[in-house]
Amino acid sequence: MSEIGEKRSAEHQPTVNKKSKVESRNEQKNTRQERKSHDKNFAMITQAKKVWEQLRRGDISRDEQKSLMEKIMKIIGGKVQDVIFKHDASRIIQTCLKKGNAEQRNQIAEELQGKYVELSKSMYGKFIVTKAIEYCHKQRDNILSEFRNNVRKLIRHKEAATVIETFYSQYANAAQRNELLAEFYGPEMTLFNTNGGAKTLDELLKAFPDKKDPILRYMAEMLQGCFDKGTIVNSIVHKALYQYLTLTDDKGREAMLGHLKELLQEIVHTREGAWSAMICLSIASPKDRKTIIKAFKPYLVKIASDEYGYLVLLRLLDVTDDTVLVSKAVLGELSKHANELFADKFGRRFFLYILAGRNTRYLSPETVQLLKEGDKIRVSKKDPEVRAQEILKATSPQLIKLVADDAAVLMREKLSSQVVQEIMLHAVGDKSSAINSILALAAENIEKENHIMEDRFGNRIIKAMVKADTAEADNDKAIEPLEFAPKLLEVIQPHLAHFATNHGSYVVLSLAEEPSTKKEVKKALKSHKKEIQEAAKTNSGSKLLLEAISSK
């Protein structure tokens, strides 16, 4: 046999005493158990885990829970600090904090004293701290006292930052929040804050006006550290950032923008974060705004749907002179998700802002005032009215196409229908494709379930379009003549009496009041007075229509 043949034969020889996968796993498990058994707390943890397996179940009675808690507290009492950094034991302590009574919780929290800072930095220990903050109300001041002068490091630590954020945003009272924030102002201000002095940054600056520059320098350094360490998503950082941006000068704001322009999408989900992003957009150069829009692009739908994020997109519309960029990069992306966004409480507001501006029909007076405040620091070349008209002109074709392509769905949804109405009244350009789509819906078989003329939201749009050319109020008047009433009448005339006696009666009423169709509608309905009179007993629209066609 050749040398190569011998090698191949050897390779195919069955391995003697080869362990199965089950045997290998069992051996690894035994080795692991043996290693753990050398730990002085092994027996205690093993005993506690047996009780914990029952305690953590959700189907045990209150009496069973009480009994198990007493049992486990006898096992871990006085030894809590010995096991808190172990993964399995950490889960036991968390369950005890959740299921225990006030006395048991306080006992555990007191045993943890002196370890809260270290625990916060631990991958598993941080959960114990958040549970202690959540369930041990009386211990929160003690925990806060351990964090004092350590927040600077903790807020920049990947694990600990979540603990500080949870404490600040979910459980801290006003005084505790101010004390945590004071760590952003410098060691001297932290000391003053804890000695019964000023509680807010404004009060600190009022008491120490000469300290403003050192405080701002310290804040800038702290914030920069948060950006670098990836803890910018936390609301406590957003609050400090907003305070810094409102107090610093133009130079300070521009410097901060340099660090933030590719990170703004990380902060728009909180109130102060959105306000900070709005300031940054207001002072940004055209080049910086382009960078910001590019960074926003993958998250645009999420931002538009956010309770605070949509405000940032409204500010983007207010300050961006490059209207073509807004139309293509922002509206172009959002239009792909129009059905979803039109029906969203916040998502629709971006589109409505383009069409209706700062209309309190869709925006609260507080939001309008916030946008006006931003105008004071806006850095843009174009006149606001010119910019708004250019954006409307650039985006209208896309908006009109959305209605033309999907009128049947959009018109029947409560929130979407309001956007459709604004598009039909206040978009500019050729609306014939959208009008034809709506007329096609009106022309459908009258036996069809939820016919557009009878739909509670769809017929409001149709009624508004009928009246749009002669309406007096700006909100209701079409920006360009629609000449819709005669077209609609032509389509529904064979079934005019049918609609006059059901939920379509208000549309027929609007046709009976509109100068261009008034005479023809009255003539067509004259022979159907009896049916309308019968319907008027239960239908308020039919009742008003009867009065309209009876008058001279």
XYZ file of C-alpha atoms in Angstrom:
552
model
C 0.000 0.000 0.000
C 1.304 3.439 -0.871
C 2.032 6.070 1.784
C -1.030 8.117 0.731
C -3.257 5.028 0.988
C -1.958 4.319 4.498
C -2.811 7.876 5.595
C -6.343 7.635 4.166
C -6.850 4.279 5.894
C -5.701 5.792 9.211
C -8.057 8.744 8.787
C -11.029 6.394 8.404
C -10.150 4.281 11.432
C -12.981 4.562 14.105
C -11.953 6.666 17.078
C -11.715 4.572 20.209
C -13.581 5.782 23.353
C -15.044 8.855 21.637
C -17.512 10.534 24.024
C -21.044 11.239 22.958
C -22.440 14.781 23.058
C -24.552 13.932 26.106
C -21.526 12.570 27.982
C -19.479 15.671 27.089
C -22.225 17.970 28.314
C -22.601 16.048 31.547
C -18.862 16.191 32.130
C -18.840 19.984 31.539
C -21.781 20.374 33.912
C -20.052 18.353 36.613
C -16.860 20.369 36.190
C -18.842 23.595 36.455
C -20.664 22.381 39.564
C -17.389 21.279 41.151
C -15.856 24.696 40.466
C -18.877 26.439 42.002
C -18.795 24.155 45.045
C -15.501 25.710 46.110
C -17.367 29.019 46.607
C -18.095 29.517 50.325
C -21.645 30.655 49.439
C -22.430 27.740 47.127
C -24.595 25.840 49.618
C -26.513 28.970 50.582
C -27.176 29.979 46.932
C -28.252 26.418 46.035
C -30.684 26.364 48.966
C -32.009 29.838 48.104
C -32.498 28.908 44.441
C -34.796 26.012 45.381
C -37.067 28.414 47.267
C -36.740 31.077 44.544
C -37.922 28.649 41.840
C -41.261 28.521 43.659
C -41.325 32.187 44.733
C -40.905 33.600 41.226
C -43.964 31.793 39.866
C -46.967 33.952 39.109
C -49.599 31.428 40.163
C -48.816 31.169 43.894
C -51.206 32.545 46.507
C -50.442 35.544 48.729
C -50.024 33.265 51.773
C -47.590 31.009 49.880
C -45.637 34.063 48.770
C -45.455 35.330 52.351
C -44.263 31.948 53.616
C -41.638 31.564 50.869
C -40.336 35.110 51.462
C -39.855 34.374 55.171
C -38.051 31.162 54.256
C -35.708 32.788 51.715
C -34.952 35.758 53.987
C -33.712 33.310 56.660
C -31.332 31.892 54.059
C -29.966 35.143 52.524
C -30.370 37.508 55.500
C -27.035 39.112 56.421
C -25.322 37.605 53.350
C -26.791 39.760 50.586
C -23.521 41.588 49.810
C -21.689 38.274 49.398
C -23.752 37.180 46.396
C -25.001 40.294 44.601
C -22.467 40.168 41.762
C -23.347 36.586 40.776
C -25.849 36.247 37.927
C -28.106 33.589 39.476
C -28.001 35.148 42.958
C -28.716 38.592 41.463
C -32.037 37.297 40.131
C -32.909 35.930 43.576
C -32.348 39.352 45.190
C -34.431 41.060 42.465
C -37.353 38.704 43.098
C -37.110 39.281 46.863
C -37.253 43.054 46.336
C -40.299 42.607 44.122
C -42.216 40.073 46.243
C -41.182 41.042 49.775
C -43.026 43.267 52.221
C -41.760 46.740 53.197
C -39.685 45.425 56.108
C -37.999 42.713 54.019
C -37.294 45.124 51.172
C -35.749 47.664 53.536
C -33.615 44.950 55.136
C -32.176 44.023 51.709
C -31.722 47.689 50.706
C -29.860 48.422 53.967
C -27.584 45.422 53.417
C -26.784 46.829 49.958
C -25.622 50.174 51.384
C -22.134 51.085 50.254
C -22.418 48.924 47.127
C -24.903 50.858 44.988
C -22.293 52.636 42.840
C -20.362 49.426 42.211
C -23.558 47.463 41.550
C -24.724 50.059 39.026
C -21.665 49.319 36.904
C -22.324 45.570 36.932
C -24.111 43.861 34.043
C -26.308 41.962 36.505
C -26.024 44.154 39.591
C -27.638 47.153 37.884
C -30.981 45.320 37.913
C -30.799 44.992 41.699
C -30.301 48.765 42.013
C -33.238 49.589 39.723
C -35.459 47.163 41.696
C -34.316 48.763 44.982
C -35.154 52.225 43.577
C -38.534 50.993 42.355
C -39.703 49.123 45.460
C -37.850 50.772 48.371
C -39.315 54.285 48.395
C -37.770 55.240 51.738
C -34.304 54.206 50.569
C -34.166 56.458 47.506
C -32.476 59.333 49.338
C -29.851 56.918 50.705
C -29.197 55.535 47.228
C -28.989 59.087 45.863
C -26.463 60.032 48.553
C -24.195 57.190 47.326
C -24.522 58.429 43.744
C -23.551 61.957 44.816
C -20.305 63.102 43.157
C -20.325 59.884 41.081
C -22.957 60.800 38.489
C -20.275 62.277 36.192
C -18.731 58.809 35.848
C -21.940 56.797 36.079
C -23.821 58.662 33.333
C -20.966 57.881 30.954
C -20.861 54.193 31.897
C -22.758 51.822 29.592
C -24.478 49.878 32.405
C -24.706 52.533 35.111
C -26.244 55.133 32.762
C -29.442 53.061 32.598
C -29.676 53.131 36.418
C -29.280 56.917 36.587
C -31.808 57.360 33.771
C -34.346 55.026 35.408
C -34.005 56.869 38.734
C -34.272 60.306 37.076
C -37.103 59.656 34.619
C -39.327 57.198 36.507
C -38.919 57.422 40.277
C -37.212 60.644 41.388
C -39.216 63.538 42.812
C -38.465 67.121 41.739
C -35.775 67.663 44.415
C -34.044 64.375 43.562
C -34.112 65.167 39.834
C -32.539 68.552 40.477
C -29.843 66.957 42.613
C -28.987 64.470 39.863
C -28.917 67.288 37.303
C -26.681 69.395 39.571
C -23.895 66.878 38.870
C -23.764 68.342 35.344
C -22.982 71.804 36.768
C -19.745 70.999 38.582
C -18.624 69.746 42.049
C -19.049 73.146 43.699
C -22.659 73.487 42.540
C -23.401 69.918 43.624
C -22.212 70.749 47.137
C -24.304 73.923 47.277
C -27.376 72.083 45.991
C -27.218 69.469 48.750
C -26.880 72.003 51.560
C -30.381 73.372 51.326
C -29.463 76.058 48.787
C -30.768 76.626 45.254
C -32.615 73.699 43.681
C -32.593 74.581 39.978
C -29.968 75.852 37.562
C -31.740 79.208 37.273
C -31.615 79.625 41.055
C -27.961 78.603 41.158
C -27.065 81.205 38.523
C -29.133 83.813 40.323
C -27.227 83.085 43.537
C -23.832 82.846 41.778
C -23.985 84.916 38.562
C -20.189 84.920 38.319
C -20.208 81.111 38.048
C -22.081 80.989 34.731
C -19.011 80.532 32.509
C -17.407 77.782 34.653
C -20.753 75.967 34.864
C -21.220 76.107 31.077
C -17.654 74.860 30.489
C -18.242 71.962 32.882
C -21.595 71.148 31.251
C -20.038 71.150 27.773
C -17.348 68.729 28.955
C -19.906 66.463 30.659
C -22.164 66.416 27.591
C -19.256 65.699 25.271
C -18.378 62.697 27.429
C -21.965 61.412 27.134
C -21.868 61.767 23.343
C -18.563 59.893 23.136
C -19.704 57.063 25.406
C -23.042 56.555 23.639
C -25.275 57.549 26.566
C -26.842 60.460 24.657
C -30.215 58.640 24.489
C -31.002 59.327 28.168
C -33.518 62.039 29.094
C -31.332 63.429 31.911
C -28.689 64.193 29.271
C -31.343 65.858 27.076
C -32.436 68.086 29.970
C -28.869 69.189 30.641
C -28.279 69.704 26.911
C -31.381 71.895 26.576
C -30.290 73.963 29.590
C -26.846 74.404 28.044
C -28.175 75.420 24.605
C -30.549 78.009 26.079
C -27.908 79.556 28.380
C -24.780 79.556 26.243
C -23.897 82.082 23.534
C -23.899 81.595 19.742
C -20.341 80.306 19.799
C -21.203 77.686 22.414
C -24.283 76.569 20.496
C -22.335 76.263 17.250
C -19.640 74.204 18.979
C -22.257 71.875 20.468
C -23.957 71.557 17.061
C -20.639 70.352 15.646
C -20.781 67.361 17.998
C -24.507 66.766 17.592
C -25.321 67.144 13.899
C -25.030 63.400 13.169
C -26.619 62.370 16.494
C -29.855 64.393 16.669
C -31.984 61.349 15.779
C -30.876 59.879 19.135
C -32.500 62.644 21.217
C -35.814 63.526 19.528
C -37.912 61.058 21.570
C -38.052 63.240 24.714
C -39.462 66.744 25.210
C -36.141 68.445 26.033
C -34.354 66.336 23.425
C -36.760 67.493 20.709
C -36.451 71.109 21.861
C -32.642 70.803 21.716
C -32.825 69.353 18.203
C -35.090 72.245 17.143
C -32.522 74.773 18.407
C -29.768 72.960 16.510
C -31.787 73.005 13.275
C -32.558 76.707 13.730
C -28.885 77.718 13.952
C -27.445 75.145 11.526
C -25.875 76.107 8.208
C -27.365 74.696 4.960
C -24.514 72.177 4.828
C -25.172 71.049 8.412
C -28.909 70.735 7.719
C -28.131 68.491 4.785
C -26.003 66.314 7.103
C -28.820 66.216 9.677
C -31.415 65.192 7.042
C -29.102 62.433 5.838
C -28.731 61.152 9.421
C -32.516 61.349 9.926
C -33.408 59.452 6.758
C -33.447 55.850 8.124
C -35.546 56.998 11.120
C -37.930 59.480 9.487
C -41.108 57.406 9.930
C -40.286 56.753 13.589
C -39.489 60.446 14.198
C -42.676 61.621 12.450
C -44.801 59.263 14.582
C -43.176 60.257 17.866
C -44.970 62.426 20.426
C -42.067 64.908 20.378
C -40.145 63.890 17.260
C -42.682 65.329 14.810
C -41.899 68.827 16.215
C -38.339 68.474 14.942
C -39.616 67.776 11.427
C -41.885 70.842 11.626
C -38.841 72.933 12.572
C -37.010 71.364 9.608
C -39.765 72.677 7.317
C -39.482 76.124 8.938
C -35.748 76.592 8.453
C -34.617 74.605 5.390
C -34.204 76.845 2.335
C -33.479 73.871 0.053
C -37.134 72.978 -0.578
C -36.239 70.432 -3.267
C -34.158 68.509 -0.707
C -37.080 68.516 1.758
C -39.462 67.331 -0.947
C -37.266 64.485 -2.159
C -35.390 63.315 0.945
C -38.025 63.872 3.631
C -41.479 63.868 2.034
C -40.375 61.297 -0.540
C -39.468 58.873 2.266
C -42.532 59.616 4.413
C -44.880 59.264 1.430
C -43.933 55.588 1.167
C -45.673 55.113 4.522
C -48.576 57.524 3.929
C -51.360 55.094 4.905
C -49.670 54.468 8.242
C -48.692 58.104 8.922
C -51.962 59.734 7.825
C -53.755 57.573 10.400
C -51.269 58.370 13.171
C -52.062 61.089 15.718
C -48.590 62.630 15.365
C -47.452 61.265 11.982
C -50.121 63.187 10.051
C -49.015 66.537 11.492
C -45.998 66.810 9.182
C -48.296 66.691 6.140
C -50.891 68.964 7.744
C -48.210 71.544 8.547
C -47.248 71.753 4.871
C -50.906 72.214 3.900
C -52.383 74.256 6.751
C -49.372 75.824 8.503
C -49.695 76.745 12.179
C -53.398 76.059 12.302
C -54.701 75.492 15.848
C -57.215 73.063 14.373
C -54.332 70.569 14.289
C -51.669 72.058 16.599
C -52.090 73.151 20.210
C -51.575 76.874 21.001
C -48.518 75.834 23.080
C -46.964 74.102 20.063
C -47.612 77.125 17.851
C -45.983 79.368 20.466
C -42.961 77.037 20.658
C -42.543 77.259 16.878
C -42.816 81.067 17.019
C -40.094 81.193 19.675
C -37.810 79.247 17.340
C -38.336 81.843 14.616
C -36.366 84.343 16.713
C -33.096 82.404 16.331
C -33.716 81.010 12.837
C -30.750 81.308 10.479
C -32.256 81.272 6.965
C -32.153 83.480 3.894
C -35.632 82.976 2.475
C -38.740 84.762 3.649
C -40.875 82.304 5.698
C -43.927 82.819 3.446
C -41.889 82.231 0.297
C -40.327 79.087 1.793
C -43.733 77.723 2.856
C -45.171 78.310 -0.627
C -42.157 76.683 -2.298
C -42.449 73.616 -0.051
C -46.193 73.413 -0.751
C -45.577 73.689 -4.497
C -42.768 71.110 -4.432
C -44.674 68.567 -2.318
C -48.229 68.961 -3.674
C -47.851 66.579 -6.661
C -46.796 63.736 -4.313
C -49.648 64.446 -1.909
C -52.251 64.616 -4.681
C -50.956 61.326 -6.103
C -51.377 59.667 -2.682
C -55.093 60.547 -2.751
C -55.480 59.511 -6.392
C -53.889 56.112 -5.695
C -55.563 55.258 -2.386
C -58.649 57.440 -1.895
C -60.900 54.493 -0.956
C -58.846 53.660 2.141
C -57.670 57.135 3.172
C -61.114 58.771 2.983
C -62.731 56.192 5.262
C -60.232 56.470 8.131
C -60.903 59.133 10.789
C -57.485 60.843 10.999
C -56.457 60.150 7.395
C -59.647 61.770 6.115
C -58.600 65.113 7.626
C -55.315 64.983 5.695
C -57.153 64.102 2.474
C -59.502 67.080 2.972
C -56.550 69.453 3.433
C -54.852 68.041 0.324
C -57.965 68.552 -1.788
C -58.501 72.093 -0.498
C -54.988 73.444 0.019
C -52.528 71.553 -2.174
C -51.627 73.354 -5.410
C -51.491 72.069 -8.980
C -53.559 69.701 -11.082
C -55.926 67.729 -8.818
C -57.913 66.110 -11.632
C -56.532 62.598 -10.936
C -57.527 62.786 -7.247
C -60.954 64.295 -8.093
C -61.582 61.507 -10.618
C -60.705 58.882 -7.996
C -63.229 60.410 -5.576
C -65.893 60.666 -8.284
C -65.286 57.002 -9.173
C -66.009 56.076 -5.542
C -69.192 58.166 -5.603
C -70.261 56.381 -8.790
C -69.986 52.879 -7.274
C -73.056 50.678 -6.877
C -75.335 52.216 -4.234
C -75.891 48.747 -2.731
C -72.201 48.543 -1.838
C -71.602 48.363 1.910
C -70.249 51.602 3.383
C -70.588 53.579 0.142
C -68.332 56.641 0.195
C -71.354 58.969 0.086
C -72.672 57.367 3.269
C -69.375 56.894 5.092
C -69.177 59.176 8.152
C -65.664 60.413 7.290
C -65.695 60.136 3.495
C -68.858 62.212 3.055
C -67.374 65.023 5.170
C -64.573 65.372 2.625
C -67.040 65.347 -0.269
C -69.230 67.937 1.467
C -66.167 70.154 2.099
C -65.143 69.854 -1.570
C -68.665 70.816 -2.719
C -68.564 73.988 -0.616
C -64.847 74.741 -1.116
C -65.211 77.249 -3.964
C -67.722 79.491 -2.175
C -66.672 79.057 1.476
C -65.755 82.249 3.319
C -63.403 80.909 6.014
C -59.785 80.325 4.921
C -59.797 76.882 6.539
C -62.723 75.782 4.353
C -61.975 77.637 1.112
C -60.037 75.932 -1.675
C -56.743 77.620 -2.487
C -57.527 76.971 -6.175
C -61.056 76.454 -7.648
C -62.129 72.802 -7.616
C -65.422 73.108 -9.572
C -66.358 69.867 -7.907
C -70.095 70.329 -7.211
C -71.346 70.045 -10.853
C -69.113 67.014 -11.478
C -70.393 65.236 -8.373
C -74.016 66.014 -9.204
C -73.563 64.581 -12.684
C -72.242 61.317 -11.194
C -74.813 60.808 -8.424
C -77.904 62.345 -10.080
C -79.528 58.964 -10.899
C -79.404 58.110 -7.176
C -79.857 61.605 -5.714
C -83.122 60.697 -3.944
C -81.495 57.595 -2.442
C -78.676 59.620 -0.872
C -81.134 62.318 0.237
C -82.750 59.828 2.637
C -79.680 58.249 4.272
C -76.269 59.311 5.640
C -75.470 60.950 2.298
C -78.137 63.587 2.981
C -75.657 66.197 4.176
C -73.747 65.971 0.876
C -77.015 66.379 -1.044
C -77.855 69.328 1.241
C -74.508 70.985 0.377
C -75.346 70.530 -3.335
C -78.776 72.084 -2.690
C -77.098 75.122 -1.115
C -74.273 75.521 -3.646
C -75.095 78.192 -6.293
C -73.802 76.112 -9.222
C -76.031 73.095 -8.432
C -78.836 74.534 -6.280
C -81.478 74.875 -9.000
C -80.870 71.450 -10.545
C -80.929 69.606 -7.181
C -84.234 71.208 -6.106
C -85.792 70.283 -9.437
C -84.570 66.675 -9.229
C -85.818 66.181 -5.657
C -89.221 67.847 -6.104
C -90.934 64.556 -6.926
C -89.264 62.783 -3.956
C -90.540 65.032 -1.172
C -92.576 62.252 0.447
C -89.568 59.934 0.861
C -87.476 62.816 2.223
C -90.279 63.774 4.658
C -90.387 60.191 5.945
C -86.583 60.099 6.343
C -86.616 63.501 8.067
C -88.334 61.896 11.085
C -85.069 60.172 12.045
C -82.431 61.847 9.853
C -81.370 65.410 10.701
C -79.668 65.825 7.303
C -82.898 64.911 5.488
C -84.811 67.338 7.704
C -82.501 70.245 6.772
C -82.598 69.183 3.117
C -86.405 69.235 3.173
C -86.316 72.829 4.432
C -83.779 73.781 1.753
C -85.752 72.389 -1.189
C -89.035 73.793 0.165
C -87.683 77.350 0.366
C -87.889 79.617 -2.656
